[in-house]
Coordinates of C-alpha atoms in Angstrom, one line a residue:
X20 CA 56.2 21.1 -32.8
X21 CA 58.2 23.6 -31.2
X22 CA 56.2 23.5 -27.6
X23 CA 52.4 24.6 -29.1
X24 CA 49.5 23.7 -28.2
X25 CA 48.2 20.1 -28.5
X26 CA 45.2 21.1 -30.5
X27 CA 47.3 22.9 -32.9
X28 CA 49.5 20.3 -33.3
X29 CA 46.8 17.9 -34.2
X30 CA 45.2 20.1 -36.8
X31 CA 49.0 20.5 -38.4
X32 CA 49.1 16.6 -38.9
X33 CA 46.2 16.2 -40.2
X34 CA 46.3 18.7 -42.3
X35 CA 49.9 17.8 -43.6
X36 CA 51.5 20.5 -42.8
X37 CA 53.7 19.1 -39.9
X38 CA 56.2 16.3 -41.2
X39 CA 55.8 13.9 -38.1
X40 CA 59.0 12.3 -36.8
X41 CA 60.1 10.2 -34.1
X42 CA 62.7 12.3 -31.9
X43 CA 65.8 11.4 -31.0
X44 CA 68.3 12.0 -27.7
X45 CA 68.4 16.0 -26.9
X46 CA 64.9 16.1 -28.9
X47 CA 63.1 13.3 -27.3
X48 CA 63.8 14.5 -23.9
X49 CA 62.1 17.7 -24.6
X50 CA 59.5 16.1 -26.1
X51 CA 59.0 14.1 -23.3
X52 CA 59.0 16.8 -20.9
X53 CA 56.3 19.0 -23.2
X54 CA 54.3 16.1 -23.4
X55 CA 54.1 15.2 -19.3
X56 CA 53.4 19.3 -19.2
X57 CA 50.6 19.5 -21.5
X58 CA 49.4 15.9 -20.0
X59 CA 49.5 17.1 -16.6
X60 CA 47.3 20.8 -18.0
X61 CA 44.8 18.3 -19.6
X62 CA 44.3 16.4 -16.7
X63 CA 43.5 18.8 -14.1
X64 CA 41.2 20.6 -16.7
X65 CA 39.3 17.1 -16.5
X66 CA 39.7 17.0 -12.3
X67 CA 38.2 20.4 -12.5
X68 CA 34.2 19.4 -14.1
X69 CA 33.9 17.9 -10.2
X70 CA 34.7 21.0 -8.6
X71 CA 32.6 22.6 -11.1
X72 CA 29.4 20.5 -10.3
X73 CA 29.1 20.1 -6.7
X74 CA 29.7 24.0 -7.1
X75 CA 26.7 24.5 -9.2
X76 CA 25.2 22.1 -6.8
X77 CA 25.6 24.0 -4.0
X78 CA 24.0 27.3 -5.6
X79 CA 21.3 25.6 -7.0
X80 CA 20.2 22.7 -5.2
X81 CA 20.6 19.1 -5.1
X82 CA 17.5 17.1 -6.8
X83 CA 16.0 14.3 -4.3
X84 CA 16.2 10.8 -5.7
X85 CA 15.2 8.9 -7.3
X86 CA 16.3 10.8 -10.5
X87 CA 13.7 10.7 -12.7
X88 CA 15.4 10.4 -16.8
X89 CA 13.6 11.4 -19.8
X90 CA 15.5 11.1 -23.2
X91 CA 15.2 14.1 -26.2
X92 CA 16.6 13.8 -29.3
X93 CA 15.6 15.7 -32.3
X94 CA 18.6 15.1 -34.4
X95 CA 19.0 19.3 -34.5
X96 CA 20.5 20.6 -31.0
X97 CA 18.9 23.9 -31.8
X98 CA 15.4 21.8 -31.4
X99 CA 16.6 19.8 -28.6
X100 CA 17.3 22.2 -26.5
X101 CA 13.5 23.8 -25.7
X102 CA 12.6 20.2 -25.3
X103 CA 15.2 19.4 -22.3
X104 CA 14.7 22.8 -20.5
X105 CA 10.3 21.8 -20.9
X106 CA 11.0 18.1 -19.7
X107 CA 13.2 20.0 -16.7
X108 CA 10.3 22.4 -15.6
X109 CA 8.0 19.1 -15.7
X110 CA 9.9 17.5 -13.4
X111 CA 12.9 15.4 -15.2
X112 CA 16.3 15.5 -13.2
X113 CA 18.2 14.0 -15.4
X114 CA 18.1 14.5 -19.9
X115 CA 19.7 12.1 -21.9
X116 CA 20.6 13.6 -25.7
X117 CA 20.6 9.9 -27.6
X118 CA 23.4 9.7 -30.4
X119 CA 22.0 10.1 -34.3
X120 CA 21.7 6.4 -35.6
X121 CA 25.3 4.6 -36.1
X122 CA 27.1 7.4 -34.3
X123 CA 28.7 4.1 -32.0
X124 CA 30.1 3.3 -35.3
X125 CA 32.1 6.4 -36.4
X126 CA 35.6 5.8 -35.6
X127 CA 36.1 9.8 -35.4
X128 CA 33.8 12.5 -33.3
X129 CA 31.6 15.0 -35.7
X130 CA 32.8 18.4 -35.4
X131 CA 30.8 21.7 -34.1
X132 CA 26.7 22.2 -33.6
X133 CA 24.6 19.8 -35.5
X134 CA 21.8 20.2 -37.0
X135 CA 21.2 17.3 -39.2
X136 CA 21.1 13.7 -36.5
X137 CA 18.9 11.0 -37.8
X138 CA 16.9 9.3 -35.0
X139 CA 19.1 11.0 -32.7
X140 CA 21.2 13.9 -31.9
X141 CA 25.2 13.8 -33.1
X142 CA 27.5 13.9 -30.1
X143 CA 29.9 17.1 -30.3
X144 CA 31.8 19.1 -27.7
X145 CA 29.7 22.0 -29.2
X146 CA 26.5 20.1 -28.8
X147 CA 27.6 19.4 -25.3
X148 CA 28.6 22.9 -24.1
X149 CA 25.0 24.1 -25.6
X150 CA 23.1 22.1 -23.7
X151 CA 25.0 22.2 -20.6
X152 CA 24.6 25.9 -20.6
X153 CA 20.7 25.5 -21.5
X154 CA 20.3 22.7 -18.7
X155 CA 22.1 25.2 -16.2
X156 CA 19.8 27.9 -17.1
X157 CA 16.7 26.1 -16.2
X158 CA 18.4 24.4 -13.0
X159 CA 18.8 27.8 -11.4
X160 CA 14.9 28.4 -12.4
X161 CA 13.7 25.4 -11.0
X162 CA 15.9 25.4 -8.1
X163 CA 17.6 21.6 -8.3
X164 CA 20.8 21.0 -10.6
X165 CA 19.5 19.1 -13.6
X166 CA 22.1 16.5 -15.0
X167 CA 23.2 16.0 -18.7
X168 CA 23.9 12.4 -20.0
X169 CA 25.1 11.3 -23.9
X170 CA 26.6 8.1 -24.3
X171 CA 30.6 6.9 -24.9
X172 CA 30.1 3.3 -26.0
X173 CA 31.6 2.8 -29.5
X174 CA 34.9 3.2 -31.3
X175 CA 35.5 6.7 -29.2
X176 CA 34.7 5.6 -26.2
X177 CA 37.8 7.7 -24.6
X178 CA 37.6 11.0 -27.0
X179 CA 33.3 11.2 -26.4
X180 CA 34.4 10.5 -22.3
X181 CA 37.6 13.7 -22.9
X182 CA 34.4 15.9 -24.3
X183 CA 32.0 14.8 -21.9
X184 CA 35.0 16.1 -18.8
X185 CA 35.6 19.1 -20.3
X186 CA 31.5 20.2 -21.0
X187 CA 30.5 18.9 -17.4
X188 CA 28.6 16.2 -18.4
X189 CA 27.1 14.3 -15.0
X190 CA 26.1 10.8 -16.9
X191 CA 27.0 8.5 -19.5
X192 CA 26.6 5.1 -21.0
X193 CA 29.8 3.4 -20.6
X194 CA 29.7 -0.3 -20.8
X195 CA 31.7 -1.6 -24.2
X196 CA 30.1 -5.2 -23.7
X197 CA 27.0 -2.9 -25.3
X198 CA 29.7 -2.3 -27.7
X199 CA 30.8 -5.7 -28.4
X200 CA 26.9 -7.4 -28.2
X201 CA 25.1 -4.8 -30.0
X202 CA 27.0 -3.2 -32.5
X203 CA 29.8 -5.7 -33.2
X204 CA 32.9 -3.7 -31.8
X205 CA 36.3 -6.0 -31.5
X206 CA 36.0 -6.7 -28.0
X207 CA 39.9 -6.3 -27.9
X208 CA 39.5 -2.7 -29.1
X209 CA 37.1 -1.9 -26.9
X210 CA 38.4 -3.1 -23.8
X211 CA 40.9 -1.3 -24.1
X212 CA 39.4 1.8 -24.5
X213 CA 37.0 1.4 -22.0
X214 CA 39.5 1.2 -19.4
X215 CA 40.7 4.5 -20.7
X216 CA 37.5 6.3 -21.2
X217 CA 36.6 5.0 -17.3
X218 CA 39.3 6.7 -15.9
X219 CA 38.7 9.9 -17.4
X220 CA 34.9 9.6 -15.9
X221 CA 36.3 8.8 -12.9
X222 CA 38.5 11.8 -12.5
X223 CA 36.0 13.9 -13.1
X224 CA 33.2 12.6 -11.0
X225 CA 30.8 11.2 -14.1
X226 CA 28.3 8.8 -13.3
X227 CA 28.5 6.1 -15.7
X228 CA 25.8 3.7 -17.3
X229 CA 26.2 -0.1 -18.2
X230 CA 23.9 -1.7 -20.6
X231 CA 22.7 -4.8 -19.2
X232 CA 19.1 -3.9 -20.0
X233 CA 20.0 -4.5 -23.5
X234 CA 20.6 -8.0 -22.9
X235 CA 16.7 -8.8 -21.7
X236 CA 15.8 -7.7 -25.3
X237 CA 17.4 -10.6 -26.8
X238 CA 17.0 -12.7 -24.5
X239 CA 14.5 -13.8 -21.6
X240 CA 14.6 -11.9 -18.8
X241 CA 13.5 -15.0 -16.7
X242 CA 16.2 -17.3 -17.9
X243 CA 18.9 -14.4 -18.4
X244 CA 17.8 -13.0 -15.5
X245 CA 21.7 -14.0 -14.1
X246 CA 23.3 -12.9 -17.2
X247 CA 22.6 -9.4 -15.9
X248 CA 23.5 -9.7 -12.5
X249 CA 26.4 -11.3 -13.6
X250 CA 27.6 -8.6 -16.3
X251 CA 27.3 -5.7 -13.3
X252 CA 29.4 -7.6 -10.6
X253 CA 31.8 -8.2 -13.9
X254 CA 31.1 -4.0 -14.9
X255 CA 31.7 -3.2 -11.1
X256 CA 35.2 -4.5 -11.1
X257 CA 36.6 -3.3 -14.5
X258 CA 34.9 0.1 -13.2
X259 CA 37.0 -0.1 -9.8
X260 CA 40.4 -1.2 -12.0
X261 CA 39.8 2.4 -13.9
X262 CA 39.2 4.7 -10.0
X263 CA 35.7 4.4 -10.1
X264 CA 34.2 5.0 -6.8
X265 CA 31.4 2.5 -6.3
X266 CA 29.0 5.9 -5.8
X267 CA 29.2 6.8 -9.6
X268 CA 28.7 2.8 -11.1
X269 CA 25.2 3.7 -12.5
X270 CA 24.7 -0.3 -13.1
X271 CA 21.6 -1.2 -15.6
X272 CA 18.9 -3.5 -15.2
X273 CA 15.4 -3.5 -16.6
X274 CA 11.3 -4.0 -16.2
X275 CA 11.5 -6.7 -19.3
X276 CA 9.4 -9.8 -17.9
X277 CA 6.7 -10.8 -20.4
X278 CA 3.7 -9.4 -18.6
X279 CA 1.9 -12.2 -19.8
X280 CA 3.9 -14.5 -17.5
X281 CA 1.9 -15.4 -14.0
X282 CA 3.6 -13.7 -11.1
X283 CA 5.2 -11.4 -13.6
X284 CA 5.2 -8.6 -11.1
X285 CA 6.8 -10.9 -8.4
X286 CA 9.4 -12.2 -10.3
X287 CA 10.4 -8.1 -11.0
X288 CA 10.2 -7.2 -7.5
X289 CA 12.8 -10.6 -6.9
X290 CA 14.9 -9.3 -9.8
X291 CA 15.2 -5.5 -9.2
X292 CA 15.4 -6.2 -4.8
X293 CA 18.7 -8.7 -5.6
X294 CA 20.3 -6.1 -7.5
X295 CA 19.3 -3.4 -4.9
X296 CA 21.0 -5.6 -1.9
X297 CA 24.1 -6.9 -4.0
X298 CA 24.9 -3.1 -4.6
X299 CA 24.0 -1.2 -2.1
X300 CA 25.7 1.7 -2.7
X301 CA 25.2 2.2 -6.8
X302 CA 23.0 4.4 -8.0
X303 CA 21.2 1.7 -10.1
X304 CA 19.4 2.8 -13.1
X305 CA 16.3 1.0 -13.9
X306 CA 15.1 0.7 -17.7
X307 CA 11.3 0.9 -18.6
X308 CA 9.4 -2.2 -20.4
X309 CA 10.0 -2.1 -24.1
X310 CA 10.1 -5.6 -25.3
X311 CA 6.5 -5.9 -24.5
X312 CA 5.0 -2.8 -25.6
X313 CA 2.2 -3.7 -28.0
X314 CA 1.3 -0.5 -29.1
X315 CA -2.2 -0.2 -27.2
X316 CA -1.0 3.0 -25.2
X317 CA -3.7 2.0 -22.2
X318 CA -2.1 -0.6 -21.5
X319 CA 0.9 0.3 -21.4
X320 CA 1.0 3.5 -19.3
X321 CA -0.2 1.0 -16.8
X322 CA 2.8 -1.2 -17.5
X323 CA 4.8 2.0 -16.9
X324 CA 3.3 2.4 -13.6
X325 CA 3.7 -1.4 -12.4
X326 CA 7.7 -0.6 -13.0
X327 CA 7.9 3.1 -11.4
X328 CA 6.1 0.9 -8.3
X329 CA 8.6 -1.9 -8.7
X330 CA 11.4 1.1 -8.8
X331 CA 10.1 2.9 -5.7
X332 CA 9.3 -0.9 -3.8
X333 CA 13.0 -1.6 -3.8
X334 CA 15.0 1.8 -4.0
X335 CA 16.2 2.2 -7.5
X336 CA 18.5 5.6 -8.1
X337 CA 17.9 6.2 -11.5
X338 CA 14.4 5.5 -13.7
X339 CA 14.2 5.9 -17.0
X340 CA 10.9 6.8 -17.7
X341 CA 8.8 4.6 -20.3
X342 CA 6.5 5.8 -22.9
X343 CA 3.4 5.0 -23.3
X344 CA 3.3 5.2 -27.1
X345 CA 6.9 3.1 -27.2
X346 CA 6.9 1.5 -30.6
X347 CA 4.8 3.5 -32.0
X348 CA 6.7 7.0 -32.6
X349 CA 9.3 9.2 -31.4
X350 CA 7.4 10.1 -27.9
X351 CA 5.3 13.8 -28.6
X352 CA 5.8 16.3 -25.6
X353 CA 2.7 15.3 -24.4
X354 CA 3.7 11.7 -24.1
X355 CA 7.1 12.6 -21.6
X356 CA 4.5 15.1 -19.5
X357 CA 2.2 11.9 -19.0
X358 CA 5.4 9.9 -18.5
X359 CA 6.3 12.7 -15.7
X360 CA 3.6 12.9 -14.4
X361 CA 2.5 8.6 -13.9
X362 CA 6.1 8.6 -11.9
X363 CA 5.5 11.5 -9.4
X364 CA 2.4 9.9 -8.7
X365 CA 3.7 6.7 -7.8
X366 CA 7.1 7.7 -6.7
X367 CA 5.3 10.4 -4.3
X368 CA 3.0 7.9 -2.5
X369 CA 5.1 5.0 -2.6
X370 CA 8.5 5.5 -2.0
X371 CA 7.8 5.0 1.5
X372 CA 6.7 1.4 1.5
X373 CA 10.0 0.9 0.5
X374 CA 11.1 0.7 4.5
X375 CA 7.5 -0.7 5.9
X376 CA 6.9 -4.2 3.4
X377 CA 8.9 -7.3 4.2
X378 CA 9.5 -10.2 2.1
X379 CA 8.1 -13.5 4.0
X380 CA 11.2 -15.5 4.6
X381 CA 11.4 -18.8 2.3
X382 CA 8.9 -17.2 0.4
X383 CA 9.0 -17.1 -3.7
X384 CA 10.8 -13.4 -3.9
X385 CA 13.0 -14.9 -1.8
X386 CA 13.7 -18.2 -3.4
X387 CA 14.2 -16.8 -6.8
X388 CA 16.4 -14.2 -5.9
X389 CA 18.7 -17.1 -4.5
X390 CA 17.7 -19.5 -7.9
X391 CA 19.5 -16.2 -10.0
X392 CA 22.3 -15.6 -7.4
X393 CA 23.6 -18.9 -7.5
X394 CA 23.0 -19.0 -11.4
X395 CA 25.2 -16.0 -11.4
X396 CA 27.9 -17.3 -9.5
X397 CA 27.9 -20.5 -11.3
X398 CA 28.2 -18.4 -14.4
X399 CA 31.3 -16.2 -12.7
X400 CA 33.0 -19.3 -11.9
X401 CA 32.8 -20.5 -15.8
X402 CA 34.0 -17.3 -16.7
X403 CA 37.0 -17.1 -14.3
X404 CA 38.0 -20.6 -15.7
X405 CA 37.9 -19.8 -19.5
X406 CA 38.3 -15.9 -19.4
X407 CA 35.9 -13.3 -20.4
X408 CA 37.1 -13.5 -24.0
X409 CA 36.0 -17.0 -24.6
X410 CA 32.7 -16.0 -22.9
X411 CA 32.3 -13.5 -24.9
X412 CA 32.7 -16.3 -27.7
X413 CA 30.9 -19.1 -26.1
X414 CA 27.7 -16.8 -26.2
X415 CA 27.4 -16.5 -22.6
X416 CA 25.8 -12.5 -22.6
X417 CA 23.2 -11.8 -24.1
X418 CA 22.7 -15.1 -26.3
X419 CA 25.1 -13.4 -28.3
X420 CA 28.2 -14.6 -30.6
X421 CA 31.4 -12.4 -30.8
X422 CA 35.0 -13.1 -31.9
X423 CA 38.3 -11.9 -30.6
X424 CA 39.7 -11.1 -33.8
X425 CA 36.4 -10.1 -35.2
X426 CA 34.1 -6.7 -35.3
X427 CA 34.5 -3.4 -36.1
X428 CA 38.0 -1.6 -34.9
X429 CA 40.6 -4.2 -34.5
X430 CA 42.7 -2.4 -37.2
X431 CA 43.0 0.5 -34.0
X432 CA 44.8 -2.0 -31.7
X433 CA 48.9 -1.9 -31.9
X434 CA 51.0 -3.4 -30.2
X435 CA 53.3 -0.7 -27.7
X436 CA 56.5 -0.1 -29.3
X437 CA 59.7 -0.1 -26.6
X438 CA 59.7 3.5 -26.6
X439 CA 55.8 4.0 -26.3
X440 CA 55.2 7.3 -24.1
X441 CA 51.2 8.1 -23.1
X442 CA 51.4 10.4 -20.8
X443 CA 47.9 11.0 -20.4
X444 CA 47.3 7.4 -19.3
X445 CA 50.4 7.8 -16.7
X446 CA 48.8 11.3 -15.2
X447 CA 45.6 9.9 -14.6
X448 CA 46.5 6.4 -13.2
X449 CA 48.8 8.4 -10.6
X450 CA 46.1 10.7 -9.9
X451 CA 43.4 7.7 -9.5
X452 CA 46.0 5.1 -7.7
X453 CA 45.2 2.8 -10.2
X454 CA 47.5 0.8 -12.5
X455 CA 47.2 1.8 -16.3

């Protein structure tokens, strides 16, 4: 390629009009030696999005936790972007741009600002930039530094997680057992790339997202209740394998008890104060009720408020704020400044109960959060015995049934050749200090 620029290069291929080749002696060593340059140029550009934030932090302000999260998604970025800088005045801290429908299953990233998402907004580095810039505008209005999340999980897990570096995104949903459960992925694929993409969040300071709340909505939340427990010690160690500091593991769970079920609010206050004690220094995100959303919006904007309590009884980071028209339409403006302002009520006079309520000792919060612990550990032991692969196949998440060799992707996994050279994978694990 004669030493230009990776982008270039790219285009050239695909295009056909660079022959590629495999150098040889004189030619491989430069080759090798542009490619470790433009590697080590790439990854300080991605080291560089958390210099960037706690920067615009710093100007701007910090917002107090918890973060409160309210999701827009137009399909047209153009639309999207009035919405997320309204939902920011109201109150949001944190905007999450949902991918159009089946974006998880494009095995390439759409290209420039879109206008044209179904159910959802296309993820682009274009679409990114825009609403970064648009989300900094308002920040410096509001005074507090309002953070941008999209969402990894799919076949480009590691080329949305490059975009999401080099735009400054602050969140995103990581977690490819959504990948494998939900959208049928090759788990071997997506392992892989996982691993990948987590290092590039890591490196530049990106909270991530696992989707264990997906798991209560097809299955119990009482009797999976240890699935999910189990999933985020299992998502907290492949997140520390990749340099993941413990501070930016966003771990999932979710309000999904049927509220039908006596002691329904007990049993969520056992669930959601387990998971606050097992990881005490996660920014746990907590998901609304959706399962159980019948469509009689009276109800359930006092649903919503039963889990903004539970969130603000045991210290959750992160809540995603429920709608009280879920299931019914894509929420109306008016819906996210009711969802706003049903969490600053109960967030703003009961966060500090948080410190001054006990649980009785021996009492039932108490006993069930030791029933799912030791559920959980039962279930780790089974899966260090047989391997997370043949868990994956025995059904053990999410009453779910994958494959090894089956799913979308596997056709993307090669094996390494003896003369395989990734810089990029070398740069960061030396950065990180972790192995690749």
């Amino acid at each position: 390629s004669g030493g230009r620029p990776a982008q270039e290069v790219a285009e050239g291929i695909a295009s056909g009009a660079i022959d590629v080749r495999w150098p040889q002696g004189a030619d491989l060593e430069e080759a090798r030696s542009l490619a470790e340059a433009a590697a080590r140029s790439a990854v300080e550009r991605i080291a560089e999005a958390s210099v960037a934030r706690e920067g615009v932090i710093r100007r701007v302000g910090e917002a107090p936790r918890p973060w409160l999260y309210l999701i827009v998604a137009t399909g047209n970025i153009h639309e999207d972007i009035p919405q997320a800088q309204a939902a920011a005045r109201n109150g949001a801290d944190v905007i999450a741009v949902i991918r159009s429908t089946g974006q998880s299953l494009l095995d390439y990233v759409p290209y420039g600002a879109t206008t044209d998402g179904f159910a959802g907004t296309f993820a682009t580095q274009e679409n990114f930039r825009l609403m970064r810039a648009a989300l900094d505008d308002v920040g410096a209005d509001v005074g507090r530094y309002i953070r941008l999340t999209n969402y990894a999980s799919g076949l480009c897990m590691p080329e949305i997680a490059a975009m999401a570096a080099m735009e400054r995104l602050d969140m995103m949903l990581n977690d490819c057992m959504y990948g494998i459960m939900f959208r049928d992925i090759n788990m071997q694929r997506t392992f892989i790339d996982q691993h990948f993409s987590r290092m590039v969040h890591a490196l530049a300071g990106i909270v991530i997202n696992t989707g264990e709340d997906n798991y209560l909505t097809t299955a119990d939340a009482v009797e999976a209740a240890h699935t999910v427990l189990a999933s985020q010690f299992l998502n907290e160690r492949f997140a520390l394998s990749a340099g993941l500091e413990r501070a930016n593991m966003g771990l999932g769970h979710a309000f999904e008890i049927d509220p039908t079920l006596e002691d329904q609010i007990l049993l969520e206050l056992a669930h959601a104060q387990l998971i606050r004690e097992c990881f005490p220094e996660a920014p746990l995100k907590y998901m609304p009720p959706t399962k159980h959303m019948t469509g009689n919006i009276f109800q359930g904007f006092l649903y919503d408020g039963m889990f903004n309590l539970v969130g603000a009884l045991t210290g959750q980071d992160i809540i995603l704020l429920g709608m009280m028209t879920e299931g019914i339409h894509t929420p109306f403006l008016s819906d996210r400044d009711l969802a706003l302002e049903n969490a600053r009520y109960v967030f703003g006079g009961a966060s500090g109960l948080a410190g001054e309520l006990h649980f009785q000792e021996g009492g039932t919060v108490e006993r069930r959060a030791a029933q799912v612990l030791e559920e959980c550990r039962q279930m780790l032991r089974k899966v260090s015995e047989i391997g997370m692969f043949a868990a994956i196949e025995a059904g053990m998440f999410a009453d779910t049934v994958r494959t090894r060799e089956g799913g979308k992707g596997l056709d993307g996994v090669i094996r390494h050749a003896s003369e395989y050279l990734n810089p990029i994978t070398e740069s960061l694990s030396v950065r990180l200090g972790v192995r690749v």
